[in-house]
Coordinates of C-alpha atoms in Angstrom, one line a residue:
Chain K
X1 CA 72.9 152.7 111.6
X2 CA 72.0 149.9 109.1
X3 CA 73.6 151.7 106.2
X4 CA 76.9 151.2 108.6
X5 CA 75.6 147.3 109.3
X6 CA 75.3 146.4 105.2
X7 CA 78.8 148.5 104.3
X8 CA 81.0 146.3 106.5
X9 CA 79.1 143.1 105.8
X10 CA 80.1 143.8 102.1
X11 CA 83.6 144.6 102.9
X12 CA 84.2 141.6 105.0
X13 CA 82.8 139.3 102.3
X14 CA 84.4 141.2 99.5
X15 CA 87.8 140.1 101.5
X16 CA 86.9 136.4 102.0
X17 CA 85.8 135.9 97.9
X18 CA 88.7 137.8 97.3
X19 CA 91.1 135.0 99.6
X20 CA 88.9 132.3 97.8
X21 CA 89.1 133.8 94.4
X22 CA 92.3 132.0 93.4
X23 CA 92.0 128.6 94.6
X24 CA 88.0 127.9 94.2
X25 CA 86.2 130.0 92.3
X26 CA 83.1 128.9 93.0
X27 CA 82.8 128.9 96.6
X28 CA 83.7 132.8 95.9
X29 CA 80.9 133.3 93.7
X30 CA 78.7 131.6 96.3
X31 CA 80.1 134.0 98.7
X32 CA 79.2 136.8 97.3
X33 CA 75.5 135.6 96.0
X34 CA 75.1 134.8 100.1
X35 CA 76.1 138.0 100.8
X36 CA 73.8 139.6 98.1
X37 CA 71.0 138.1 99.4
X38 CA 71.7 138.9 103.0
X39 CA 71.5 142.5 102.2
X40 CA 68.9 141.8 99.9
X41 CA 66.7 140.6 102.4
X42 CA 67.6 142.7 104.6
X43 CA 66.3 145.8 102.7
X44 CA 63.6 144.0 101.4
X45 CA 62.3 144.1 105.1
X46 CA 62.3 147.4 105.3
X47 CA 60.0 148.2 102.4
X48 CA 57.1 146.8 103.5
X49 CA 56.2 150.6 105.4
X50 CA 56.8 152.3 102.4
X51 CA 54.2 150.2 100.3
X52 CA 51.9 150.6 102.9
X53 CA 52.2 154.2 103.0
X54 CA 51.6 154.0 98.9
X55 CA 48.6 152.0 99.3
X56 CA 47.2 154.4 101.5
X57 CA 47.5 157.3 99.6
X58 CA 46.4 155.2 96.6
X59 CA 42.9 153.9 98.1
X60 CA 42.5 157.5 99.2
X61 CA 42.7 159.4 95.8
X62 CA 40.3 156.4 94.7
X63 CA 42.5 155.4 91.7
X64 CA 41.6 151.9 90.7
X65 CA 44.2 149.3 93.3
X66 CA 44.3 147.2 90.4
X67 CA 47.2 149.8 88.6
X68 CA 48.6 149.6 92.1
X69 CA 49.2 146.1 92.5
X70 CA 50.4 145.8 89.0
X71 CA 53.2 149.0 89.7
X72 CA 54.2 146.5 92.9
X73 CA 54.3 143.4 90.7
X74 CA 56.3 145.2 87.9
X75 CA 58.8 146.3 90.6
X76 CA 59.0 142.8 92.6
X77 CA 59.9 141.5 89.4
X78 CA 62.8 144.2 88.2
X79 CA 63.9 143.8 91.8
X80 CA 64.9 139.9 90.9
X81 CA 65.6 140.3 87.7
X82 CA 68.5 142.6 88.8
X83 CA 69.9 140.3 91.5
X84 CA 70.2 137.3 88.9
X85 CA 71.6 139.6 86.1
X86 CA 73.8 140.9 88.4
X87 CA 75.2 137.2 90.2
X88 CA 75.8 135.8 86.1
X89 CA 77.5 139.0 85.2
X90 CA 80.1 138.3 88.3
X91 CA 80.4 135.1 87.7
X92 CA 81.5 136.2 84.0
X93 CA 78.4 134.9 82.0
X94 CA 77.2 137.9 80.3
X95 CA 75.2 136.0 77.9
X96 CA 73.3 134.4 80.3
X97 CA 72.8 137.9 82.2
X98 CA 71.6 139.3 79.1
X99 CA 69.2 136.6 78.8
X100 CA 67.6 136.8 82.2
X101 CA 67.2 140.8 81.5
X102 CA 65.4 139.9 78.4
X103 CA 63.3 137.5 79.7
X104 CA 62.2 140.2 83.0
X105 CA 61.6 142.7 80.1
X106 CA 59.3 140.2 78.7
X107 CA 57.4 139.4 81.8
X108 CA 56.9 143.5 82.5
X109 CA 55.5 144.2 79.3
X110 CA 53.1 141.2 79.6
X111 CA 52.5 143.0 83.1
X112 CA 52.3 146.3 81.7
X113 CA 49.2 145.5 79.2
X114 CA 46.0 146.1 80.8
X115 CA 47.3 149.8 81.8
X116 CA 48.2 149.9 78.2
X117 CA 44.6 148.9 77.3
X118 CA 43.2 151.0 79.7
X119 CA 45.3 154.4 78.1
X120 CA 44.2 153.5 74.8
X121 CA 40.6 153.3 76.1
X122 CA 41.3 157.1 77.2
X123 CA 42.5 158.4 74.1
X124 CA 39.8 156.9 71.9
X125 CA 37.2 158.8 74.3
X126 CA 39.0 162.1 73.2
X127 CA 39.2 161.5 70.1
X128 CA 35.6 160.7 69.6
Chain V
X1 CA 70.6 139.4 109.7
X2 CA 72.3 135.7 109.7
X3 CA 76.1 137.2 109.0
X4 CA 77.2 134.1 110.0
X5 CA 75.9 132.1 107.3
X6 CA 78.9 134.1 105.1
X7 CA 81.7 133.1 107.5
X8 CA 80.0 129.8 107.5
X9 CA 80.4 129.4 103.9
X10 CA 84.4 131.3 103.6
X11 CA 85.5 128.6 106.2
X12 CA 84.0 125.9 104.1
X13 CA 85.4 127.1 101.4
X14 CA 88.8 127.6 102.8
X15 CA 88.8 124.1 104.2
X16 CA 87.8 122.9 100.6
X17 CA 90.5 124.4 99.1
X18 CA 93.7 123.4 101.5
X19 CA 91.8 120.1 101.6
X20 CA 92.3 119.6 98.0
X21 CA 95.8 121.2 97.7
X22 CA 97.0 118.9 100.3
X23 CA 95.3 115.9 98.4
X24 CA 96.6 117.3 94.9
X25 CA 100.5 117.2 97.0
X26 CA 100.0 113.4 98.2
X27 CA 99.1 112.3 94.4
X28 CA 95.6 111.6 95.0
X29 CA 94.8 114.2 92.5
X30 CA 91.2 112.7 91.5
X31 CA 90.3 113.2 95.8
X32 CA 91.0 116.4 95.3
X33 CA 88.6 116.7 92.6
X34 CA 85.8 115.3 94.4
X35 CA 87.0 117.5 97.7
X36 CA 86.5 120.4 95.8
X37 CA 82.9 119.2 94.0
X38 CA 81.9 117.9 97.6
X39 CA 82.4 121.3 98.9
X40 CA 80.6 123.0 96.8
X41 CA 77.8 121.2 96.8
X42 CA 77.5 121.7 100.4
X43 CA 77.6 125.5 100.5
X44 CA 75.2 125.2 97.5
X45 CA 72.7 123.4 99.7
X46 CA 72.5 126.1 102.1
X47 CA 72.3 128.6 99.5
X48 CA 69.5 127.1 97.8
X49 CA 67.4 127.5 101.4
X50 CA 68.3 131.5 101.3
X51 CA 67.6 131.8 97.9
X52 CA 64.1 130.2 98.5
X53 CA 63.4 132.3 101.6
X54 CA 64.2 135.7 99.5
X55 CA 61.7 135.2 96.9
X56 CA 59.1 133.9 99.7
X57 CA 59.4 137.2 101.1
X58 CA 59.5 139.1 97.7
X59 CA 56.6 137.6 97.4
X60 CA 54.4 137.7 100.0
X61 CA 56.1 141.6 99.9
X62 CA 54.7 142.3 96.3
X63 CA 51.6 140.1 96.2
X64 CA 53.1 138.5 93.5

């Protein structure tokens, strides 16, 4: 099974940063942001049936694909945002881990605005 | 599913680092430095191609 396939590709590269830990560092960070991204991609892969399925049901109950593409857009970027936070918080710079969070929180809001506008133009038809 | 790309880089790493503790033994301590800066910059250029190639395919994933 692939859950079987991306378990003992991150034990075996847990083992060889570990081995390289002690004498270079930084090859065993780069060992373990290879690995990241191998599993990464490899997952990554497998989504594209699920969005599919999503836009499907989406264009069906006729809700405007522009929310749509902004939900996929919002998630693409948490989805990287993650992986760099998480390679600078292993390689024991938390303020730069910190930074790159803030800086996808940023990018989501500015994502996030036209659904924003497009609440607000709901409420004020209630209201009036 | 390129797995070998991690053994790839352990082995390069592994050379690296006996490379340089032999070189730090025989004196040549300032070889060693450059062993170990030469090394990673070679596993860094072949991490700089996967790292390209996952946010091509984030992004052709997410219409970004």
């Amino acid at each position: 099974m692939d859950i079987m396939k991306i378990v003992g590709i991150g034990i075996i590269a847990t083992m060889l940063a570990v081995i390289l830990r002690e004498e270079k560092p930084e090859i065993a960070l780069q060992v373990s942001i290879v690995t990241g991204l191998i599993i990464f991609i490899f997952v990554i892969s497998k989504l594209n049936s699920v969005i599919e399925v999503l836009k499907y049901f989406a264009s069906k109950t006729n809700i405007d694909l522009m929310y749509f593409t902004i939900i996929l857009k919002v998630i693409a970027i948490a989805y990287i945002t993650e992986f760099g936070a998480q390679v600078c918080k292993d390689a024991g710079e938390g303020s730069i881990a910190s930074k790159i969070e803030f800086g996808g929180k940023v990018l989501i809001m500015i994502m996030a605005i036209p659904i924003l506008a497009a609440l607000m133009d709901v409420i004020t038809k209630l209201m009036v | 599913m390129d797995v070998d790309l991690i053994f790839k880089i352990a082995a390069i790493g592994i050379v690296t680092a006996v490379l340089s503790r032999i070189l730090y033994q025989s004196g040549k301590d300032e070889f060693a430095v450059i062993t170990g800066i030469a090394g990673t910059a070679i596993v860094l250029m072949m991490l700089v191609g996967m790292i390209a190639k996952l946010f091509d395919t984030v992004k052709t994933m997410f219409q970004l």
